[in-house]
Amino acid sequence: MASALIGSPTAATSQAYLESNPVRETKALITELCRQFYHLGWVSGTGGSVTIKVHDEAIPRPNQLIIMSPSGVQKERMVPEDMYVLSSSGSILSSPLPKPFPYKPPKCSDCAALFLKAYEMRNAGAVIHSHGMESCLVTMINPLAKEFRITHMEMIKGIQGHGYYDELVIPIIENTAHERELTDSLAEAVCSVYLGYFQIEAYPKATAVLVRNHGIYIWGDSWISAKTQVLRIASNAKDCAKNKKPDLNDLVPKRITRPSNNNGMAECYHYLFDAAIKLHQLGLDWSTPNHGPITISRGVLGGHPNGNISRKAGPLISNDGVEPSRSCIVLDIEGTTTPISFVTDVLFPYARHNVGRHLDATYYTAETQDDIKLLRSQVENDLRQGIAGAVPIPSDDAGKEEVVAALVANVEAMIKADRKITALKQLQGHIWRTGFQNNELKGIVFDDVPEALENWHTLGIKVYIYSSGSRLAQRLLFGNTSYGDLRKYLSGYFDTAVGNKKETSSYTEISEYLGVDNPSKILFVTDVFEEAVAAQAAGFEVIISVRPGNAPVPKNHGIKTITSFSEI
């Protein structure tokens, strides 16, 4: 009963709670952060701001109070009493008292509306607004760019939901005279709900938004995470200037526990912006996998800043002045880049024969527990629908052996039925990873694929993979071929989390993510007629791949076919 009372919205806004230790400690933390950021050069004068939700296990996050730094106060002179306390809905519950001249009357942060939008739409635990020099300069290189894109850089994997071979995309919104006027642009960029993998309009994985000529907003899952992330950016920037390796422990208050998730994400953003600026100064294109010389005009940040600009589209003009008809190429794997027999006769049997061994060896790891959680949910749904081969999975109390046995039975049935479901594909990817690492597997592609990928890359055409296999499995296949690592030619990967490959909505989502204004500038190549029809309905140019072992396509279907990528 007591917990219920504490967790209620009314209790969280009571005067007693406003004076409680969690609120006081959060005020003190923001004060300390602002002072450190000032001395590290991140928030000069009264610029920049920090807001943190009051972390209290007894109060659900939607009801937690918000502490926000004030506007117009010198960051190095802030004290806890300067902080504003807001309700979860944004109403001010507590304001600082006025100070004598020369201090200005207290005012809540001009960023308040943007902070609240991030809390509301992203369920963030903290939001930090920085005026770091790199985040300003990187938006000025191309004044018409609507987003920043970068790929194949080590620190990308420090950004939540991204890996080294992924393309990181950060929206850029235009600056205004008053930060409160940016709210609608921020919401437009990151906050409208979509379906499936792209759960947030246009930028589903974004944890930051750049404001041109201004700075960056970064949000994190928890206030501890966000605090550590930004401290590490500031520490890194200062120590890099001195050619000194930063000692992060010296900067983190000892009463704070270092988080295990999202740690250093903002530091990674800072690093990537700095790297992009330096690559640009060297005449290199940061947005392409191999970061070669700038030869292509782009409408995104990445590529040469001068020349013809499209809002988001990829390359427009090649070295020889020939205008490619396509901005992006999206490739299927089975029957398109890779023989179907490799998947059915090598990958599937490997996963089926090793699923028990894999689950037994990795059962207690967080990764496998997540796989098991997905499988449990899928099997429960299968049982309700009466799917053949589905058998109940006992609870953990039944013991590891019984749970693994039931999982193996379900996975084998799923593989036999060639089901295109995320729960299966994620586990298969983890099993195949072991096979590739142990040199028990080698990726196979058709002989014409490597040369075509290289040629498209030279033209500046970005190539993506869309397969029912997990993104991990896709990276493993192209990273371990008999032709070497082909991932240097690939800009990103899509799997069934974006949607079924035979549904038009999946291709619409891909088009939105790629930021191509005209979907007809995207070429999709597949061996499956139904997939081609779905992509065509979304406005894509489509080609059907006719390879040995592929299923026949209907007669008089009216779609172009090829037997080799050399024909594209």
XYZ file of C-alpha atoms in Angstrom:
568
model
C 0.000 0.000 0.000
C 2.841 2.346 0.873
C 4.531 1.747 -2.498
C 1.306 2.537 -4.314
C 1.011 5.825 -2.478
C 4.612 6.772 -3.148
C 4.276 5.911 -6.812
C 1.168 8.009 -7.371
C 1.395 11.286 -9.304
C -0.035 13.190 -6.333
C 2.605 11.891 -3.929
C 5.364 12.690 -6.407
C 4.318 16.344 -6.484
C 3.791 16.795 -2.741
C 5.858 19.399 -0.910
C 7.478 16.676 1.165
C 8.683 14.897 -1.962
C 9.888 18.146 -3.539
C 12.219 18.449 -0.552
C 13.247 14.770 -0.556
C 16.753 13.378 -1.047
C 16.182 12.145 -4.663
C 15.163 15.654 -5.731
C 18.008 17.360 -3.837
C 20.594 14.929 -5.227
C 19.392 15.421 -8.800
C 19.588 19.211 -8.411
C 23.129 18.866 -7.072
C 24.099 16.567 -9.930
C 22.916 19.024 -12.604
C 24.787 21.816 -10.814
C 27.963 19.746 -10.842
C 27.545 18.792 -14.494
C 27.007 22.385 -15.597
C 30.105 23.494 -13.748
C 32.229 20.717 -15.251
C 30.891 21.341 -18.749
C 31.729 25.024 -18.428
C 35.325 24.339 -17.436
C 35.628 21.789 -20.252
C 34.433 24.336 -22.816
C 31.109 22.690 -23.606
C 28.750 25.346 -22.284
C 30.128 28.852 -22.538
C 28.335 31.791 -20.970
C 24.715 30.853 -20.352
C 24.445 28.522 -23.370
C 23.583 24.832 -23.209
C 21.323 23.079 -20.761
C 20.749 19.850 -18.835
C 17.580 18.140 -17.639
C 17.280 14.902 -15.671
C 14.324 12.921 -14.399
C 14.393 12.225 -10.676
C 15.260 8.543 -10.560
C 13.166 6.811 -7.924
C 12.439 3.070 -8.067
C 9.126 3.642 -6.286
C 7.805 5.956 -9.011
C 7.096 4.833 -12.594
C 9.097 6.825 -15.139
C 6.025 8.521 -16.683
C 5.276 10.021 -13.253
C 8.829 10.975 -12.290
C 9.634 14.626 -11.662
C 11.880 16.602 -14.009
C 14.742 18.792 -12.838
C 15.831 21.425 -15.341
C 18.646 23.947 -15.391
C 17.636 27.635 -15.671
C 18.235 30.029 -18.536
C 20.426 33.112 -18.277
C 22.580 31.841 -15.422
C 26.354 31.433 -15.680
C 26.953 27.681 -15.704
C 30.045 27.849 -13.478
C 28.108 29.750 -10.805
C 24.988 27.603 -10.627
C 23.842 26.190 -7.303
C 21.156 23.566 -6.589
C 18.728 26.285 -5.559
C 18.796 27.644 -9.135
C 17.085 24.537 -10.548
C 13.483 24.274 -11.680
C 11.305 21.321 -10.713
C 8.633 20.297 -13.212
C 5.906 17.697 -13.133
C 5.955 14.894 -15.670
C 3.511 16.929 -17.776
C 5.772 19.978 -17.747
C 4.065 22.267 -15.256
C 6.479 24.126 -12.966
C 6.200 22.917 -9.368
C 9.129 24.779 -7.885
C 11.010 27.885 -9.068
C 14.206 29.483 -7.770
C 13.969 32.678 -5.764
C 15.100 35.946 -7.429
C 18.648 37.101 -6.711
C 19.814 40.666 -6.240
C 21.420 42.762 -8.990
C 23.282 42.036 -11.259
C 21.463 38.705 -11.557
C 18.515 38.559 -13.956
C 15.091 37.319 -12.827
C 14.950 33.491 -12.883
C 13.640 31.831 -16.052
C 13.276 28.169 -16.966
C 15.470 26.870 -19.778
C 14.543 28.001 -23.283
C 15.031 24.335 -24.217
C 12.174 23.233 -21.929
C 9.690 22.487 -24.714
C 12.239 20.384 -26.631
C 13.262 18.515 -23.496
C 9.647 17.686 -22.725
C 9.117 16.478 -26.283
C 12.024 14.037 -25.913
C 10.659 12.834 -22.566
C 7.190 12.390 -24.004
C 8.037 10.707 -27.301
C 11.276 8.874 -26.474
C 10.644 7.952 -22.837
C 14.055 9.428 -22.072
C 15.572 9.611 -18.609
C 17.759 12.616 -19.376
C 18.339 15.104 -22.169
C 21.428 17.240 -22.623
C 21.890 20.178 -24.964
C 25.486 20.947 -25.881
C 27.079 23.717 -27.936
C 30.166 21.646 -28.742
C 32.116 23.168 -31.618
C 32.159 19.958 -33.711
C 28.382 19.640 -33.614
C 28.077 23.180 -34.991
C 30.740 22.925 -37.689
C 29.557 19.602 -39.072
C 26.167 21.145 -39.941
C 27.790 24.082 -41.745
C 29.791 22.118 -44.325
C 26.679 21.638 -46.444
C 24.138 24.346 -45.551
C 21.324 22.556 -47.419
C 21.787 19.088 -45.931
C 18.873 17.751 -43.904
C 20.794 14.980 -42.188
C 24.256 13.787 -41.236
C 25.208 10.302 -42.472
C 28.363 8.346 -41.737
C 29.338 4.694 -41.988
C 32.243 2.313 -41.409
C 33.736 4.153 -38.450
C 34.739 2.381 -35.246
C 32.807 4.605 -32.856
C 29.480 4.046 -34.626
C 29.041 0.859 -32.617
C 28.968 2.999 -29.485
C 25.646 4.463 -30.652
C 22.643 2.534 -29.426
C 21.304 0.116 -32.051
C 24.241 0.508 -34.459
C 27.272 -1.489 -35.523
C 30.477 -0.659 -37.370
C 29.006 -1.551 -40.775
C 25.753 0.334 -40.241
C 24.976 3.788 -41.541
C 24.389 6.284 -38.750
C 21.816 8.917 -39.673
C 21.202 12.035 -37.572
C 18.507 14.521 -38.613
C 19.409 18.203 -38.894
C 16.824 20.856 -38.125
C 17.202 24.542 -38.868
C 18.078 26.978 -36.125
C 15.716 29.718 -34.978
C 16.209 32.871 -32.952
C 14.524 31.198 -29.964
C 15.064 27.578 -28.994
C 11.456 27.121 -27.933
C 10.501 27.532 -31.599
C 12.471 24.397 -32.520
C 9.959 22.080 -30.829
C 7.843 21.336 -33.903
C 10.951 20.626 -35.999
C 12.267 18.227 -33.376
C 8.928 16.446 -33.179
C 8.771 16.225 -36.963
C 12.264 14.783 -37.104
C 11.990 12.101 -34.485
C 8.661 11.761 -32.795
C 5.728 10.434 -34.888
C 4.791 6.799 -34.456
C 5.290 4.293 -37.298
C 4.841 0.529 -37.532
C 7.253 -2.383 -37.164
C 10.982 -1.813 -37.187
C 10.583 1.894 -37.958
C 8.648 2.711 -34.833
C 9.479 6.392 -35.067
C 8.961 8.442 -38.201
C 11.943 8.882 -40.477
C 14.648 8.308 -37.837
C 13.694 5.275 -35.749
C 17.088 4.772 -34.110
C 18.028 8.399 -33.573
C 19.196 9.350 -30.084
C 20.239 12.832 -31.145
C 19.205 15.772 -33.308
C 21.585 18.370 -34.724
C 20.541 22.018 -34.890
C 22.345 23.859 -37.662
C 24.920 26.454 -36.529
C 23.846 25.779 -32.974
C 24.594 22.430 -31.336
C 23.088 19.050 -30.556
C 20.390 17.513 -28.375
C 21.197 14.034 -27.025
C 18.895 11.872 -24.949
C 19.534 8.696 -22.991
C 17.570 5.998 -21.226
C 18.689 7.073 -17.785
C 20.128 10.153 -16.168
C 23.204 8.173 -15.101
C 23.786 7.073 -18.673
C 23.318 10.502 -20.192
C 25.534 12.142 -17.572
C 28.403 9.748 -18.110
C 28.096 9.962 -21.869
C 28.470 13.716 -22.012
C 31.187 13.835 -19.382
C 33.172 11.480 -21.558
C 32.729 13.709 -24.588
C 33.952 16.739 -22.729
C 36.841 14.856 -21.186
C 37.827 13.439 -24.558
C 37.696 16.836 -26.279
C 39.844 18.501 -23.653
C 42.419 15.721 -23.424
C 42.654 15.305 -27.190
C 43.620 18.960 -27.397
C 46.462 18.180 -25.006
C 47.338 14.859 -26.714
C 46.575 13.229 -23.415
C 44.593 10.055 -22.849
C 41.573 10.973 -20.704
C 41.140 9.432 -17.281
C 37.375 9.184 -17.086
C 37.296 8.066 -13.486
C 38.694 11.405 -12.393
C 35.655 13.165 -13.814
C 32.818 10.923 -12.677
C 31.502 11.762 -9.187
C 32.331 8.843 -6.926
C 28.771 8.561 -5.604
C 27.535 7.712 -9.112
C 27.607 4.127 -10.372
C 28.973 3.886 -13.900
C 26.219 2.563 -16.188
C 26.564 -0.547 -18.302
C 24.233 0.542 -21.085
C 24.475 3.421 -23.569
C 27.772 4.384 -21.960
C 29.726 6.912 -23.988
C 27.119 7.378 -26.721
C 27.494 11.158 -26.772
C 31.263 10.779 -26.749
C 30.860 8.713 -29.895
C 28.799 11.430 -31.556
C 31.515 13.957 -30.747
C 34.202 11.642 -32.122
C 32.267 11.010 -35.344
C 31.621 14.710 -35.978
C 35.283 15.457 -35.402
C 36.312 12.604 -37.719
C 33.906 13.812 -40.422
C 35.335 17.335 -40.294
C 38.907 16.037 -40.537
C 38.047 13.684 -43.422
C 36.392 16.574 -45.243
C 39.504 18.704 -44.754
C 41.508 15.892 -46.366
C 39.122 15.772 -49.321
C 37.682 12.406 -48.262
C 34.034 11.371 -48.202
C 33.001 10.258 -44.711
C 29.619 8.898 -45.834
C 30.962 6.074 -48.026
C 32.243 2.736 -46.710
C 35.877 3.224 -47.772
C 36.005 7.010 -47.205
C 37.589 7.600 -50.601
C 38.149 10.933 -52.357
C 35.133 13.221 -52.675
C 33.792 12.809 -56.197
C 30.025 12.864 -55.728
C 27.600 15.675 -54.948
C 25.195 14.678 -52.209
C 22.159 16.122 -50.524
C 23.272 14.816 -47.188
C 26.190 15.651 -44.952
C 28.798 13.383 -46.450
C 30.197 14.088 -49.871
C 31.223 17.354 -51.463
C 29.368 20.396 -50.100
C 29.143 22.136 -53.473
C 27.164 21.185 -56.558
C 23.650 19.937 -57.156
C 21.829 19.155 -53.956
C 18.851 16.900 -53.364
C 17.122 16.867 -50.011
C 18.283 13.448 -48.892
C 19.095 11.436 -51.968
C 22.396 9.693 -52.422
C 24.878 10.384 -55.242
C 23.811 12.465 -58.212
C 26.860 12.997 -60.420
C 29.709 10.555 -61.012
C 33.363 11.325 -61.817
C 32.782 11.465 -65.568
C 29.738 13.719 -65.303
C 27.255 10.940 -66.080
C 24.150 11.137 -63.948
C 23.246 7.705 -62.532
C 19.544 6.842 -62.716
C 19.598 5.418 -59.209
C 20.443 6.779 -55.777
C 20.428 3.433 -53.982
C 20.322 -0.262 -54.765
C 18.677 -2.702 -52.362
C 19.596 -6.362 -52.802
C 17.980 -9.572 -51.665
C 20.381 -12.405 -50.737
C 18.916 -15.845 -51.483
C 18.822 -16.356 -55.235
C 20.099 -12.832 -55.880
C 23.594 -12.407 -54.464
C 23.923 -15.939 -53.146
C 22.832 -19.382 -54.396
C 19.692 -20.637 -52.683
C 21.527 -23.931 -52.167
C 24.033 -22.230 -49.852
C 21.210 -21.193 -47.553
C 19.169 -24.395 -47.720
C 22.036 -26.904 -47.872
C 24.665 -25.187 -45.697
C 23.362 -22.453 -43.388
C 20.049 -24.008 -42.364
C 21.503 -27.468 -41.635
C 24.357 -25.890 -39.664
C 21.901 -23.994 -37.475
C 19.669 -27.052 -37.039
C 22.555 -29.342 -36.072
C 24.116 -26.841 -33.661
C 21.141 -25.207 -31.977
C 21.276 -27.541 -28.954
C 25.017 -27.112 -28.521
C 24.757 -23.343 -28.843
C 21.913 -22.973 -26.339
C 23.615 -25.272 -23.851
C 26.945 -23.439 -24.056
C 25.525 -19.908 -23.908
C 22.329 -20.471 -21.926
C 23.061 -18.017 -19.112
C 24.380 -15.173 -21.275
C 22.259 -12.043 -21.697
C 22.249 -12.506 -25.474
C 20.872 -16.040 -25.351
C 18.368 -15.147 -22.653
C 17.086 -12.457 -24.996
C 16.877 -15.045 -27.797
C 14.927 -17.367 -25.491
C 12.564 -14.564 -24.519
C 11.769 -13.902 -28.183
C 11.289 -17.604 -28.880
C 8.960 -18.012 -25.884
C 6.790 -15.168 -27.145
C 6.734 -16.586 -30.688
C 5.903 -20.114 -29.525
C 3.095 -18.875 -27.277
C 1.596 -17.111 -30.273
C 2.106 -20.213 -32.450
C 0.328 -22.411 -29.914
C -2.639 -20.052 -29.818
C -2.824 -20.197 -33.625
C -2.326 -23.941 -33.776
C 0.897 -23.776 -35.810
C 2.223 -27.253 -36.601
C 5.391 -28.223 -34.745
C 4.964 -25.765 -31.867
C 5.437 -27.322 -28.433
C 5.139 -25.588 -25.044
C 8.370 -24.284 -23.506
C 8.484 -24.966 -19.746
C 9.321 -22.213 -17.284
C 12.867 -21.721 -16.076
C 11.932 -23.569 -12.885
C 11.815 -26.791 -14.918
C 15.557 -26.605 -15.364
C 17.954 -25.814 -18.171
C 17.829 -29.232 -19.862
C 14.047 -29.294 -20.247
C 13.926 -25.707 -21.484
C 16.685 -26.315 -24.040
C 15.033 -29.523 -25.276
C 11.756 -27.695 -25.907
C 13.552 -24.809 -27.600
C 15.413 -27.192 -29.905
C 12.170 -28.918 -30.900
C 10.540 -25.602 -31.778
C 13.563 -24.240 -33.648
C 13.910 -27.391 -35.723
C 10.227 -27.155 -36.692
C 10.622 -23.486 -37.606
C 13.677 -24.184 -39.769
C 11.936 -27.108 -41.498
C 9.009 -24.813 -42.330
C 11.438 -22.078 -43.503
C 9.644 -19.520 -41.372
C 10.650 -15.870 -41.828
C 10.296 -14.745 -38.229
C 12.570 -12.533 -36.162
C 12.848 -14.913 -33.189
C 14.288 -17.665 -35.395
C 16.458 -15.421 -37.549
C 18.062 -13.733 -34.549
C 19.043 -17.069 -32.972
C 20.282 -18.425 -36.312
C 22.496 -15.374 -36.703
C 24.116 -16.027 -33.340
C 24.693 -19.695 -34.218
C 26.168 -18.823 -37.614
C 28.449 -16.261 -35.999
C 30.119 -19.085 -34.103
C 30.432 -21.068 -37.336
C 32.118 -18.196 -39.169
C 34.397 -17.452 -36.217
C 35.485 -21.109 -36.113
C 35.992 -21.200 -39.909
C 33.301 -23.852 -40.151
C 31.339 -21.610 -42.533
C 32.334 -19.472 -45.526
C 30.033 -17.012 -47.257
C 29.184 -17.743 -50.889
C 28.229 -15.140 -53.506
C 27.828 -15.400 -57.254
C 31.010 -14.604 -59.225
C 29.542 -11.421 -60.724
C 28.571 -9.901 -57.358
C 31.929 -8.543 -56.055
C 32.740 -6.654 -59.271
C 29.242 -5.161 -59.432
C 29.426 -4.014 -55.802
C 32.793 -2.380 -56.471
C 31.530 -0.651 -59.609
C 28.443 0.743 -57.882
C 30.589 1.904 -55.012
C 32.903 3.714 -57.446
C 29.879 5.469 -58.939
C 28.828 6.531 -55.458
C 25.636 4.463 -55.510
C 24.858 3.239 -52.020
C 24.022 -0.450 -51.734
C 21.865 -1.964 -48.986
C 20.809 -5.524 -48.179
C 17.222 -6.541 -47.400
C 16.879 -10.174 -46.396
C 14.774 -12.343 -44.147
C 18.009 -13.306 -42.391
C 19.020 -11.174 -39.425
C 21.245 -8.155 -39.921
C 23.969 -10.013 -38.028
C 23.682 -12.973 -40.404
C 23.884 -10.636 -43.398
C 27.055 -8.997 -42.107
C 28.590 -12.396 -41.395
C 27.881 -13.672 -44.892
C 29.305 -10.655 -46.744
C 32.177 -10.279 -44.312
C 33.462 -13.819 -44.814
C 33.307 -14.641 -48.521
C 35.836 -16.368 -50.759
C 36.312 -12.909 -52.337
C 37.180 -11.381 -48.994
C 35.235 -8.877 -46.910
C 32.586 -7.257 -49.139
C 31.046 -5.165 -46.362
C 33.202 -2.218 -47.438
C 30.809 -1.820 -50.378
C 27.604 -1.971 -48.316
C 25.997 0.979 -46.548
C 23.392 -0.804 -44.429
C 21.196 -3.804 -43.764
C 17.454 -4.440 -43.343
C 15.791 -7.601 -42.043
C 12.268 -8.808 -41.237
C 12.025 -6.359 -38.353
C 11.169 -3.733 -41.004
C 8.294 -5.912 -42.196
C 7.406 -8.844 -44.394
C 9.243 -8.786 -47.715
C 6.012 -9.378 -49.622
C 4.281 -6.317 -48.135
C 4.421 -2.902 -49.811
C 4.587 -1.108 -46.458
C 8.032 -2.634 -45.819
C 9.463 -0.951 -48.903
C 7.768 2.325 -48.054
C 9.518 2.230 -44.679
C 12.873 1.499 -46.326
C 12.357 4.410 -48.705
C 11.603 6.719 -45.766
C 14.691 5.526 -43.916
C 16.980 5.972 -46.910
C 15.659 9.500 -47.305
C 15.192 9.297 -51.068
C 12.521 11.755 -52.177
C 11.593 9.750 -55.275
C 11.304 5.978 -54.595
C 11.859 5.268 -58.296
C 15.514 6.223 -57.664
C 15.803 3.018 -55.589
C 16.428 -0.250 -57.419
C 15.364 -3.457 -55.683
C 16.724 -6.762 -56.989
C 15.133 -10.036 -55.843
C 14.400 -13.530 -57.078
C 10.870 -13.584 -55.635
C 8.102 -12.279 -57.878
C 5.805 -11.318 -54.969
C 8.579 -9.239 -53.408
C 9.185 -7.452 -56.691
C 5.483 -6.634 -56.981
C 5.381 -5.266 -53.428
C 8.455 -3.081 -54.009
C 7.083 -1.880 -57.339
C 3.851 -0.840 -55.609
C 5.955 1.300 -53.268
C 7.425 3.090 -56.289
C 10.734 1.208 -56.509
C 12.401 0.215 -59.741
C 12.555 -3.585 -59.629
C 14.492 -6.350 -61.338
C 14.000 -10.082 -60.897
C 17.135 -12.182 -60.542
C 17.015 -15.444 -62.510
C 19.723 -17.719 -61.129
C 20.285 -21.495 -61.113
C 18.027 -23.104 -58.533
C 15.590 -20.180 -58.300
C 11.855 -20.773 -58.417
C 10.230 -20.006 -61.784
C 8.472 -16.665 -62.194
C 5.011 -16.262 -63.768
C 4.872 -15.853 -67.522
C 4.261 -12.399 -68.993
C 4.865 -10.719 -65.651
C 6.209 -7.558 -67.284
C 9.188 -7.091 -64.935
C 12.773 -6.926 -66.193
C 14.893 -10.011 -65.438
C 18.653 -10.569 -65.323
C 20.915 -13.582 -64.961
C 23.951 -11.585 -63.787
C 24.613 -8.272 -62.025
C 26.728 -7.310 -65.038
C 23.422 -6.727 -66.855
C 22.409 -3.952 -64.447
